[in-house]
DNA sequence: TCAATATCTCAGCCAATCCTCAGCAAAGTG
DNA sequence: CACTTTGCTGAGGATTGGCTGAGATATTGA
């Protein structure tokens, strides 16, 4: 599935491209409004991720022009913090959803998935690994019918692990996925959260020294 | 595929050129920022490998100027250790990825491949030799469906051997590829690691006395 | 507002891993 | 065979990676 990211901050653009490609999307980048508009009106995208503040042509204008051209590709608008009015104008201009910076990548991914409208059975909302289930609709984690209480971060980490079974996820990947791009947390923080999860869910998360972590049945 | 390396330390520049050429890239070298900028804006490269600290014009400036000229060639920025802020400024200036010195050549190669975005099926992630498979996605090594545990260095060495089947790799080549250029390890270290691998994976790695090692079926 | 909870860092510990060394084995040479 | 060169391997010290308890700071909720 092909996505367009229109974002002038290269750091963010590069991070999104990398993350989305890991999730098997094909990603095109545009660095200003005009370029974004050109791409969007030439190519056929599943979703357009569009920053609000852009050089040459701002997001709202891009959005409006596309809608005038009868291009109804779903648009996810990125707005800087505190620009609440912009949210409104973003939605009025024809955007389908918005996200406030700084956001965690996992957050963006969830919205993109919602917009691609993969019917429910494709976007897994009930994840299962061994005797553990995680429901992303009601944020409930159960092990053998017993509910486990998790904090927000613990839940996000567990969800990420469970969405990538049989995959080793490095601490850096985990940080890039769970924390927002301004956060700058230490790898040790991941170790600590893995520790928390293991206390509540023993024998499920495995360390692969030098590489990262992996979830799965006891070996 | 043509690459540009902009690096003032001749030792590193030469090592990169040599290694990349062995991987069938054509490599141009530039030794300062101005020269690098000239090359980059004249020729057409698949990726630009750009040191941050450079005489005449630093990497960030080169990067910014190129982007202003609307040259969006993927840039891999090399930053010295401990210059964490530089990472940020590197990405903000328009670089697509960065690598902290000192790095192992294998590391750089992986990033270059990621940036040229040879789609997944072109960059082999599942290597196979005889009854042995190595998966670079989940770092899993299997022999006849049986998982073999390897340390990081062991894995890197095995991957290098498997990526060059029917090729004799000398100890020096192995050192240049797996260890970073500051490491300066003895050839004997390679012998030791070959020994470790042989213990875990008997009858696969062959010594060609005087030349090096080669992986393959028992002869 | 105050207490409970959550987030994140830090320092110290332990164990796996890395790498060197020295002695031995095997191969090559006259 | 004697001698040299090259490779192999067990032992062990140094280094690194990962885990955890303690605590400082931020956030939430009564």
mmCIF file of N, CA, C and O in Angstrom, chain A residues 17 29 77 98 104 113 115 125 129-130 136 149 155 176 190-191:
data_model
loop_
_atom_site.group_PDB
_atom_site.id
_atom_site.type_symbol
_atom_site.label_atom_id
_atom_site.label_comp_id
_atom_site.label_asym_id
_atom_site.label_seq_id
_atom_site.Cartn_x
_atom_site.Cartn_y
_atom_site.Cartn_z
ATOM 1 N N UNK A 17 9.073 7.682 7.263
ATOM 2 C CA UNK A 17 9.334 6.797 6.128
ATOM 3 C C UNK A 17 9.881 5.455 6.614
ATOM 4 O O UNK A 17 9.380 4.393 6.255
ATOM 5 N N UNK A 29 8.039 10.727 -0.298
ATOM 6 C CA UNK A 29 8.210 11.922 0.522
ATOM 7 C C UNK A 29 8.114 13.177 -0.333
ATOM 8 O O UNK A 29 8.616 13.215 -1.458
ATOM 9 N N UNK A 77 -3.865 14.931 8.889
ATOM 10 C CA UNK A 77 -3.183 16.216 9.036
ATOM 11 C C UNK A 77 -2.348 16.229 10.313
ATOM 12 O O UNK A 77 -2.803 15.804 11.370
ATOM 13 N N UNK A 98 -6.685 14.187 12.346
ATOM 14 C CA UNK A 98 -5.500 14.989 12.619
ATOM 15 C C UNK A 98 -4.757 14.411 13.813
ATOM 16 O O UNK A 98 -5.292 13.612 14.593
ATOM 17 N N UNK A 104 3.773 9.916 19.178
ATOM 18 C CA UNK A 104 4.543 8.670 19.097
ATOM 19 C C UNK A 104 4.195 8.010 17.784
ATOM 20 O O UNK A 104 3.060 8.122 17.303
ATOM 21 N N UNK A 113 -3.851 3.212 9.855
ATOM 22 C CA UNK A 113 -4.573 1.955 9.675
ATOM 23 C C UNK A 113 -6.069 2.183 9.678
ATOM 24 O O UNK A 113 -6.807 1.585 8.902
ATOM 25 N N UNK A 115 -7.533 4.866 8.712
ATOM 26 C CA UNK A 115 -7.916 5.558 7.477
ATOM 27 C C UNK A 115 -7.878 4.649 6.248
ATOM 28 O O UNK A 115 -8.655 4.844 5.316
ATOM 29 N N UNK A 125 -7.497 -6.326 16.157
ATOM 30 C CA UNK A 125 -7.727 -5.580 17.392
ATOM 31 C C UNK A 125 -7.575 -6.498 18.594
ATOM 32 O O UNK A 125 -7.481 -6.051 19.715
ATOM 33 N N UNK A 129 -0.976 -14.212 21.969
ATOM 34 C CA UNK A 129 0.311 -14.906 21.997
ATOM 35 C C UNK A 129 0.255 -15.882 23.156
ATOM 36 O O UNK A 129 0.034 -15.475 24.295
ATOM 37 N N UNK A 130 0.416 -17.142 22.870
ATOM 38 C CA UNK A 130 0.312 -18.178 23.888
ATOM 39 C C UNK A 130 -1.027 -18.016 24.626
ATOM 40 O O UNK A 130 -2.061 -17.900 23.977
ATOM 41 N N UNK A 136 -7.110 -4.196 21.697
ATOM 42 C CA UNK A 136 -6.796 -2.782 21.525
ATOM 43 C C UNK A 136 -8.043 -1.904 21.539
ATOM 44 O O UNK A 136 -7.940 -0.685 21.511
ATOM 45 N N UNK A 149 -3.623 -5.642 34.939
ATOM 46 C CA UNK A 149 -3.588 -4.182 34.878
ATOM 47 C C UNK A 149 -2.241 -3.691 34.374
ATOM 48 O O UNK A 149 -1.207 -4.043 34.924
ATOM 49 N N UNK A 155 1.379 -0.986 28.311
ATOM 50 C CA UNK A 155 0.452 -1.487 27.301
ATOM 51 C C UNK A 155 0.994 -1.260 25.895
ATOM 52 O O UNK A 155 0.978 -2.157 25.057
ATOM 53 N N UNK A 176 11.861 4.255 19.150
ATOM 54 C CA UNK A 176 11.353 5.015 18.005
ATOM 55 C C UNK A 176 9.855 4.807 17.810
ATOM 56 O O UNK A 176 9.157 5.669 17.297
ATOM 57 N N UNK A 190 13.908 1.181 28.385
ATOM 58 C CA UNK A 190 13.227 0.019 27.809
ATOM 59 C C UNK A 190 13.445 -1.203 28.683
ATOM 60 O O UNK A 190 12.497 -1.942 28.981
ATOM 61 N N UNK A 191 14.684 -1.369 29.135
ATOM 62 C CA UNK A 191 14.974 -2.506 30.012
ATOM 63 C C UNK A 191 14.071 -2.480 31.235
ATOM 64 O O UNK A 191 13.538 -3.501 31.657
#
